[in-house]
Amino acid sequence: MRTQVGIVGAGPAGLMLSHLLHLAGISSIIVENKSRAYCEARVRAGLMEHWVAHMLIETGVGERLQREAMVHDGIYIAFNGEARHIDFHKLIGKQVYIYDQKEVVTDLIARRLADGGQILFEVEDTSLIYDFIGGDPKIRFRHEGREQLIECDFIGGCDGFHGICRPSFPDRALRGYDRVYPFGWLGILSESPPPENELIYCFHERGFALFSMRGPDLSRLYLQCAPDEDIDRWSDQRIWDELEARLGGVRPLVRGSILQKGITPMRSYVTEPMQAGRVFLAGDAAHIVPPTGAKGMNLAMADVRVLARAFEAHYRSGRDDLLANYSATCLSRVWKGQRFSWWMTQMLHRHSDEIDFDTKRQIAEIDYVTSSPAAMTSLAENYAGLPME
Ligand code: PHB
């Protein structure tokens, strides 16, 4: 097989890259080790920055999003038994969209296939054949029992944090920067209305909690827990009691049947640079954020938009400056996303069992951030999405 851009991974980054390249007349093939059903069912991040929603709409994959996404003007931050609203729309004229990553994936797969795109699911033993100095890279894998090879001009490594692309880079080509947090999130999906029609981030003595949603009768709720928490120790009753305690009486909480539960680890990671030779990393393959700032899918979408434009300049006009600057362009946004995610995380989580200096400082910070128009504007700009141009 031969294509212009070989893409590893059919998550939001790989699929959107393939879609944008198609619109620019550039061919690509995606290989993915999971099944199509698995990719379309995995409940992941749910919050989309305004420009990402607009990009999906403008590039013709936003039809269902426009019908089904919930559009929010802002968020609530609750502490000391009070929920304070930060109204992004009033402060900076932007809104955010609740639309699960799995819906984005479902829409993009349908669109790529309708446009004649090639996505090979359930491939095995994928590896890159490339010396990182010269020549054209290749992707080798097994599909339907046969050894296969894709020859391409470039590779898009969109295969997530545990993918094969980043470890294929030569030793010392990359440097990783990370921060591991001493807690995780226990997340549930529940058949019940959320306590508010926008998200509530709760700072509470018992630990952080987040009240999000996937629909008017479908809640997505999270509790700060130990990083190695044993989910079997959490009965439905215990989860609901803890959520109610941490909501602190700011809204009534309706309980429902729990459809899914799991533990999310909390980590920040960035690799620099995001490219070597003709292999370009995008999304979680290059960086991950703790979910508190809701930046994961948004940073992935920003990477592939930069990358698609760089490939377009290469093929249309033989200009390679955008490709050469890919890493630097992305990293300046990535580090701002890292800073914001780290800041939200440290501000809203409990770091010790006692009420200590940091607890008092955090309460002062939350009080300030939810009352000063300057501070609220700064939060709004980062949360709703920094400018993309
Ligand atoms: C979610 O709805 O899954 C969600 C929303 C906002 C976050 C994290 C997760 O910060």
Short mmCIF file of C-alpha atoms and ligand atoms in Angstrom, two decimals:
data_model
loop_
_atom_site.label_atom_id
_atom_site.label_comp_id
_atom_site.label_asym_id
_atom_site.label_seq_id
_atom_site.Cartn_x
_atom_site.Cartn_y
_atom_site.Cartn_z
CA MET A 1 0.00 0.00 0.00
CA ARG A 2 1.14 3.53 -0.69
CA THR A 3 -0.26 6.83 0.66
CA GLN A 4 0.97 10.36 1.33
CA VAL A 5 0.44 10.37 5.11
CA GLY A 6 0.28 7.14 7.12
CA ILE A 7 -1.61 7.62 10.38
CA VAL A 8 -1.36 5.42 13.46
CA GLY A 9 -4.47 5.62 15.66
CA ALA A 10 -8.18 6.24 15.01
CA GLY A 11 -8.89 8.52 17.96
CA PRO A 12 -9.97 12.15 17.56
CA ALA A 13 -6.45 13.22 16.47
CA GLY A 14 -5.87 10.57 13.79
CA LEU A 15 -9.39 10.78 12.38
CA MET A 16 -9.49 14.58 12.28
CA LEU A 17 -6.04 14.69 10.67
CA SER A 18 -7.20 12.26 7.99
CA HIS A 19 -10.39 14.29 7.43
CA LEU A 20 -8.54 17.63 7.13
CA LEU A 21 -5.98 16.09 4.75
CA HIS A 22 -8.78 14.71 2.60
CA LEU A 23 -10.33 18.19 2.34
CA ALA A 24 -6.92 19.47 1.19
CA GLY A 25 -6.63 16.71 -1.44
CA ILE A 26 -3.96 14.76 0.46
CA SER A 27 -4.28 10.99 0.81
CA SER A 28 -3.92 9.09 4.09
CA ILE A 29 -4.50 5.62 5.55
CA ILE A 30 -5.28 5.06 9.24
CA VAL A 31 -4.31 1.90 11.12
CA GLU A 32 -5.92 1.20 14.51
CA ASN A 33 -5.40 -1.79 16.80
CA LYS A 34 -8.87 -1.67 18.39
CA SER A 35 -12.19 -2.51 16.70
CA ARG A 36 -14.49 0.13 15.26
CA ALA A 37 -17.13 -0.72 17.92
CA TYR A 38 -14.56 -0.25 20.70
CA CYS A 39 -13.47 3.18 19.38
CA GLU A 40 -17.08 4.30 19.09
CA ALA A 41 -18.11 3.15 22.59
CA ARG A 42 -15.29 4.33 24.84
CA VAL A 43 -16.64 7.12 27.12
CA ARG A 44 -13.94 9.74 27.40
CA ALA A 45 -13.58 13.46 27.73
CA GLY A 46 -16.75 15.39 27.13
CA LEU A 47 -15.90 19.05 26.93
CA MET A 48 -15.10 20.85 23.70
CA GLU A 49 -13.63 24.33 23.34
CA HIS A 50 -15.69 26.70 21.18
CA TRP A 51 -13.23 26.73 18.25
CA VAL A 52 -13.13 22.90 18.08
CA ALA A 53 -16.92 22.78 17.75
CA HIS A 54 -16.70 25.45 15.04
CA MET A 55 -13.97 23.55 13.19
CA LEU A 56 -16.14 20.39 13.18
CA ILE A 57 -19.10 22.40 11.88
CA GLU A 58 -17.07 24.30 9.25
CA THR A 59 -15.43 21.13 7.92
CA GLY A 60 -18.76 19.32 7.52
CA VAL A 61 -18.69 16.92 10.50
CA GLY A 62 -20.77 19.00 12.93
CA GLU A 63 -24.28 18.10 11.87
CA ARG A 64 -25.09 15.80 14.83
CA LEU A 65 -23.03 17.98 17.17
CA GLN A 66 -25.26 20.94 16.32
CA ARG A 67 -28.35 18.87 17.12
CA GLU A 68 -27.17 17.00 20.19
CA ALA A 69 -24.39 18.91 21.97
CA MET A 70 -25.25 20.85 25.09
CA VAL A 71 -23.98 24.41 24.83
CA HIS A 72 -22.81 25.96 28.11
CA ASP A 73 -22.19 29.62 28.92
CA GLY A 74 -19.88 28.84 31.83
CA ILE A 75 -19.16 26.66 34.86
CA TYR A 76 -19.90 26.68 38.59
CA ILE A 77 -17.23 26.40 41.25
CA ALA A 78 -18.60 25.33 44.66
CA PHE A 79 -16.90 25.75 48.03
CA ASN A 80 -18.00 26.59 51.59
CA GLY A 81 -21.58 25.52 50.80
CA GLU A 82 -21.97 28.02 47.93
CA ALA A 83 -21.86 27.59 44.13
CA ARG A 84 -20.47 30.55 42.18
CA HIS A 85 -20.98 30.96 38.46
CA ILE A 86 -18.27 32.01 36.00
CA ASP A 87 -20.05 33.17 32.85
CA PHE A 88 -17.62 32.79 29.92
CA HIS A 89 -20.16 34.07 27.47
CA LYS A 90 -20.64 37.33 29.34
CA LEU A 91 -16.91 37.72 30.08
CA ILE A 92 -15.36 36.82 26.71
CA GLY A 93 -18.24 36.00 24.36
CA LYS A 94 -17.41 32.28 24.09
CA GLN A 95 -19.31 29.13 24.97
CA VAL A 96 -18.23 25.50 25.45
CA TYR A 97 -19.86 22.31 24.18
CA ILE A 98 -20.60 19.04 25.94
CA TYR A 99 -20.22 16.28 23.36
CA ASP A 100 -18.43 13.05 24.25
CA GLN A 101 -15.21 12.20 22.48
CA LYS A 102 -16.81 8.91 21.40
CA GLU A 103 -19.46 10.86 19.49
CA VAL A 104 -16.74 12.87 17.72
CA VAL A 105 -15.02 9.58 16.85
CA THR A 106 -18.30 8.05 15.61
CA ASP A 107 -19.04 11.07 13.39
CA LEU A 108 -15.51 11.22 11.98
CA ILE A 109 -15.35 7.48 11.19
CA ALA A 110 -18.70 7.68 9.38
CA ARG A 111 -17.52 10.68 7.40
CA ARG A 112 -14.11 9.24 6.47
CA LEU A 113 -15.72 6.02 5.23
CA ALA A 114 -18.40 7.95 3.29
CA ASP A 115 -15.60 9.96 1.64
CA GLY A 116 -13.83 6.77 0.60
CA GLY A 117 -11.22 6.99 3.36
CA GLN A 118 -9.28 3.93 4.43
CA ILE A 119 -9.29 2.96 8.12
CA LEU A 120 -7.90 -0.47 8.97
CA PHE A 121 -9.25 -1.60 12.36
CA GLU A 122 -7.94 -4.42 14.54
CA VAL A 123 -4.43 -4.41 13.13
CA GLU A 124 -1.75 -6.20 15.17
CA ASP A 125 1.98 -5.83 15.84
CA THR A 126 2.22 -2.35 14.35
CA SER A 127 5.74 -0.91 14.03
CA LEU A 128 7.45 1.95 12.21
CA ILE A 129 10.24 1.21 9.77
CA TYR A 130 12.26 4.37 9.54
CA ASP A 131 15.82 5.39 10.27
CA PHE A 132 14.83 8.97 11.24
CA ILE A 133 17.54 10.39 8.98
CA GLY A 134 16.58 9.83 5.37
CA GLY A 135 14.24 7.93 3.12
CA ASP A 136 10.54 7.33 3.30
CA PRO A 137 8.96 5.88 6.41
CA LYS A 138 6.81 2.74 6.42
CA ILE A 139 4.21 1.31 8.78
CA ARG A 140 4.33 -2.47 9.19
CA PHE A 141 1.47 -4.46 10.78
CA ARG A 142 -0.65 -7.59 10.47
CA HIS A 143 -4.23 -7.28 9.29
CA GLU A 144 -6.70 -10.13 8.80
CA GLY A 145 -3.86 -12.59 9.24
CA ARG A 146 -1.56 -11.05 6.58
CA GLU A 147 1.64 -9.02 6.94
CA GLN A 148 1.12 -5.56 5.45
CA LEU A 149 3.24 -2.52 4.73
CA ILE A 150 2.17 1.08 4.12
CA GLU A 151 4.75 3.20 2.32
CA CYS A 152 4.28 6.93 2.90
CA ASP A 153 5.92 10.35 2.75
CA PHE A 154 5.14 11.15 6.39
CA ILE A 155 3.73 9.47 9.49
CA GLY A 156 1.20 10.98 11.91
CA GLY A 157 1.69 9.36 15.31
CA CYS A 158 -1.79 9.70 16.82
CA ASP A 159 -1.76 6.49 18.84
CA GLY A 160 -2.14 7.84 22.37
CA PHE A 161 0.05 7.86 25.46
CA HIS A 162 0.69 4.10 25.39
CA GLY A 163 1.12 3.91 21.61
CA ILE A 164 4.08 2.63 19.60
CA CYS A 165 5.08 5.83 17.79
CA ARG A 166 6.72 7.78 20.61
CA PRO A 167 8.87 4.80 21.77
CA SER A 168 10.01 4.33 18.12
CA PHE A 169 11.95 7.60 18.24
CA PRO A 170 15.71 7.19 18.69
CA ASP A 171 17.13 7.47 22.22
CA ARG A 172 17.84 11.06 23.18
CA ALA A 173 15.70 12.44 20.31
CA LEU A 174 12.97 13.26 22.81
CA ARG A 175 12.86 14.58 26.33
CA GLY A 176 9.81 13.92 28.53
CA TYR A 177 8.61 16.29 31.25
CA ASP A 178 6.07 15.01 33.73
CA ARG A 179 4.17 15.45 36.94
CA VAL A 180 2.32 12.58 38.60
CA TYR A 181 -0.42 13.62 41.04
CA PRO A 182 -0.99 11.71 44.30
CA PHE A 183 -4.67 11.05 43.53
CA GLY A 184 -7.03 9.77 40.83
CA TRP A 185 -10.65 10.27 39.81
CA LEU A 186 -13.38 7.72 40.34
CA GLY A 187 -15.84 8.40 37.51
CA ILE A 188 -19.37 7.16 36.95
CA LEU A 189 -21.96 7.44 34.22
CA SER A 190 -25.44 7.48 35.73
CA GLU A 191 -29.01 7.43 34.47
CA SER A 192 -30.04 10.55 36.37
CA PRO A 193 -30.36 14.28 35.67
CA PRO A 194 -27.25 16.32 36.57
CA PRO A 195 -27.70 18.64 39.59
CA GLU A 196 -27.26 21.76 37.44
CA ASN A 197 -27.49 22.42 33.71
CA GLU A 198 -23.80 23.40 33.65
CA LEU A 199 -20.77 21.74 35.25
CA ILE A 200 -20.11 22.12 38.99
CA TYR A 201 -16.48 21.81 40.16
CA CYS A 202 -16.52 21.27 43.96
CA PHE A 203 -13.77 21.98 46.43
CA HIS A 204 -14.65 20.13 49.64
CA GLU A 205 -12.89 19.07 52.84
CA ARG A 206 -13.61 15.43 51.88
CA GLY A 207 -12.01 15.90 48.44
CA PHE A 208 -12.75 17.26 44.98
CA ALA A 209 -15.89 16.30 43.04
CA LEU A 210 -17.12 17.20 39.54
CA PHE A 211 -20.73 17.09 38.35
CA SER A 212 -20.82 16.85 34.56
CA MET A 213 -23.27 15.30 32.12
CA ARG A 214 -23.84 13.66 28.75
CA GLY A 215 -27.50 14.59 28.41
CA PRO A 216 -30.48 15.95 30.37
CA ASP A 217 -30.95 12.53 32.03
CA LEU A 218 -27.39 11.24 31.90
CA SER A 219 -24.82 12.37 34.47
CA ARG A 220 -21.04 12.02 34.35
CA LEU A 221 -19.77 12.40 37.92
CA TYR A 222 -16.30 12.21 39.44
CA LEU A 223 -14.74 11.93 42.91
CA GLN A 224 -11.12 12.54 43.90
CA CYS A 225 -9.76 9.23 45.23
CA ALA A 226 -6.42 7.50 45.90
CA PRO A 227 -4.42 6.82 42.69
CA ASP A 228 -4.51 3.06 43.41
CA GLU A 229 -8.11 3.08 44.65
CA ASP A 230 -9.82 -0.32 44.57
CA ILE A 231 -13.09 0.25 42.70
CA ASP A 232 -14.59 -2.86 44.35
CA ARG A 233 -14.55 -1.03 47.68
CA TRP A 234 -17.02 1.49 46.26
CA SER A 235 -20.61 0.28 46.37
CA ASP A 236 -23.16 2.39 44.49
CA GLN A 237 -24.50 3.56 47.84
CA ARG A 238 -21.04 4.71 48.99
CA ILE A 239 -20.42 6.57 45.70
CA TRP A 240 -23.73 8.44 45.94
CA ASP A 241 -23.25 9.27 49.64
CA GLU A 242 -19.80 10.66 48.91
CA LEU A 243 -20.97 12.67 45.86
CA GLU A 244 -23.78 14.15 47.93
CA ALA A 245 -21.47 15.04 50.81
CA ARG A 246 -18.98 16.78 48.48
CA LEU A 247 -21.71 18.66 46.61
CA GLY A 248 -22.09 20.32 50.02
CA GLY A 249 -25.81 21.06 49.76
CA VAL A 250 -25.41 23.62 46.94
CA ARG A 251 -27.95 21.69 44.82
CA PRO A 252 -30.15 18.62 45.43
CA LEU A 253 -28.65 15.43 43.99
CA VAL A 254 -30.88 12.90 42.22
CA ARG A 255 -29.53 9.34 42.32
CA GLY A 256 -29.91 6.91 39.45
CA SER A 257 -28.62 3.57 38.24
CA ILE A 258 -24.87 3.54 37.57
CA LEU A 259 -24.13 2.38 34.01
CA GLN A 260 -20.33 2.49 34.20
CA LYS A 261 -17.61 3.16 36.74
CA GLY A 262 -13.83 3.40 36.57
CA ILE A 263 -10.69 5.06 37.94
CA THR A 264 -8.76 7.69 35.94
CA PRO A 265 -5.12 8.32 36.88
CA MET A 266 -3.98 11.94 36.99
CA ARG A 267 -0.82 12.86 35.17
CA SER A 268 0.76 15.68 33.22
CA TYR A 269 3.28 14.77 30.51
CA VAL A 270 4.90 16.56 27.57
CA THR A 271 7.48 15.27 25.12
CA GLU A 272 9.80 17.67 23.32
CA PRO A 273 10.09 17.96 20.43
CA MET A 274 6.92 16.43 18.95
CA GLN A 275 8.62 15.46 15.70
CA ALA A 276 11.75 13.77 14.34
CA GLY A 277 12.47 13.40 10.64
CA ARG A 278 9.20 12.57 8.92
CA VAL A 279 7.33 11.32 11.99
CA PHE A 280 5.00 13.80 13.74
CA LEU A 281 3.34 13.08 17.09
CA ALA A 282 -0.10 14.56 17.85
CA GLY A 283 -2.50 14.42 20.81
CA ASP A 284 -1.94 12.05 23.74
CA ALA A 285 1.01 10.43 21.93
CA ALA A 286 2.90 13.68 22.66
CA HIS A 287 1.26 15.04 25.81
CA ILE A 288 -1.36 14.24 28.44
CA VAL A 289 -3.09 16.48 30.98
CA PRO A 290 -5.07 15.78 34.13
CA PRO A 291 -8.80 16.05 33.26
CA THR A 292 -9.51 19.00 35.61
CA GLY A 293 -8.95 21.57 32.88
CA ALA A 294 -10.85 19.55 30.23
CA LYS A 295 -8.03 20.10 27.72
CA GLY A 296 -7.12 16.60 26.43
CA MET A 297 -9.19 16.33 23.25
CA ASN A 298 -8.88 20.07 22.59
CA LEU A 299 -5.07 20.01 22.55
CA ALA A 300 -5.19 16.99 20.23
CA MET A 301 -7.45 18.87 17.81
CA ALA A 302 -5.13 21.90 17.90
CA ASP A 303 -2.10 19.71 17.03
CA VAL A 304 -3.74 18.14 13.99
CA ARG A 305 -5.03 21.43 12.69
CA VAL A 306 -1.47 22.81 12.76
CA LEU A 307 -0.15 19.59 11.20
CA ALA A 308 -2.75 19.47 8.42
CA ARG A 309 -1.92 23.05 7.43
CA ALA A 310 1.79 22.25 7.41
CA PHE A 311 1.26 19.23 5.12
CA GLU A 312 -0.92 21.36 2.88
CA ALA A 313 1.85 23.97 2.52
CA HIS A 314 4.31 21.17 1.74
CA TYR A 315 2.22 19.56 -1.01
CA ARG A 316 0.66 22.73 -2.46
CA SER A 317 3.64 25.04 -2.61
CA GLY A 318 6.68 23.04 -1.57
CA ARG A 319 7.01 25.15 1.58
CA ASP A 320 8.43 23.24 4.54
CA ASP A 321 8.72 26.03 7.12
CA LEU A 322 5.38 25.11 8.74
CA LEU A 323 6.48 21.48 9.06
CA ALA A 324 9.81 22.60 10.53
CA ASN A 325 7.96 24.75 13.06
CA TYR A 326 5.29 22.13 13.88
CA SER A 327 6.69 21.24 17.26
CA ALA A 328 7.35 24.80 18.41
CA THR A 329 3.93 25.98 17.22
CA CYS A 330 2.11 23.18 19.07
CA LEU A 331 4.23 23.29 22.21
CA SER A 332 3.49 26.93 22.93
CA ARG A 333 -0.22 26.01 23.17
CA VAL A 334 0.45 22.66 24.86
CA TRP A 335 2.40 24.26 27.72
CA LYS A 336 -0.35 26.81 28.30
CA GLY A 337 -2.82 23.90 28.44
CA GLN A 338 -0.47 22.13 30.87
CA ARG A 339 -0.21 25.21 33.05
CA PHE A 340 -3.97 25.69 33.16
CA SER A 341 -4.69 21.99 33.87
CA TRP A 342 -2.08 21.90 36.63
CA TRP A 343 -3.45 25.13 38.12
CA MET A 344 -7.08 23.95 38.16
CA THR A 345 -5.93 20.61 39.62
CA GLN A 346 -3.86 22.05 42.47
CA MET A 347 -6.52 24.65 43.29
CA LEU A 348 -9.46 22.24 43.51
CA HIS A 349 -8.06 19.01 45.03
CA ARG A 350 -7.33 18.16 48.67
CA HIS A 351 -3.62 17.58 49.23
CA SER A 352 -3.69 16.42 52.87
CA ASP A 353 -6.16 15.22 55.49
CA GLU A 354 -5.70 18.20 57.74
CA ILE A 355 -6.82 21.76 57.26
CA ASP A 356 -3.37 23.26 56.73
CA PHE A 357 -1.73 26.30 55.13
CA ASP A 358 -2.39 25.03 51.59
CA THR A 359 -6.08 24.42 52.34
CA LYS A 360 -6.50 28.00 53.54
CA ARG A 361 -4.54 29.31 50.55
CA GLN A 362 -6.71 27.25 48.14
CA ILE A 363 -9.92 28.63 49.67
CA ALA A 364 -8.57 32.16 49.27
CA GLU A 365 -7.65 31.42 45.66
CA ILE A 366 -11.09 29.98 44.83
CA ASP A 367 -12.79 32.93 46.54
CA TYR A 368 -10.63 35.32 44.47
CA VAL A 369 -11.05 33.43 41.18
CA THR A 370 -14.84 33.37 41.55
CA SER A 371 -15.21 37.04 42.48
CA SER A 372 -12.59 39.12 40.65
CA PRO A 373 -13.65 39.94 37.06
CA ALA A 374 -9.96 39.91 36.01
CA ALA A 375 -9.37 36.45 37.49
CA MET A 376 -12.66 35.07 36.13
CA THR A 377 -11.74 36.40 32.68
CA SER A 378 -8.38 34.64 32.82
CA LEU A 379 -10.05 31.35 33.77
CA ALA A 380 -12.68 31.83 31.03
CA GLU A 381 -10.05 32.48 28.31
CA ASN A 382 -8.14 29.33 29.17
CA TYR A 383 -11.15 27.09 29.76
CA ALA A 384 -13.12 28.08 26.67
CA GLY A 385 -9.97 27.89 24.53
CA LEU A 386 -7.09 30.26 23.79
CA PRO A 387 -7.16 31.83 20.32
CA MET A 388 -6.28 29.36 17.55
CA GLU A 389 -4.89 31.53 14.78
C1 PHB B 1 -16.56 15.22 31.46
O1 PHB B 1 -17.72 15.59 31.22
O2 PHB B 1 -16.20 14.03 31.30
C2 PHB B 1 -15.59 16.21 31.97
C3 PHB B 1 -15.88 17.56 31.89
C4 PHB B 1 -14.98 18.49 32.39
C5 PHB B 1 -13.80 18.06 32.94
C6 PHB B 1 -13.47 16.72 32.99
C7 PHB B 1 -14.38 15.78 32.50
O3 PHB B 1 -12.92 18.97 33.45
#
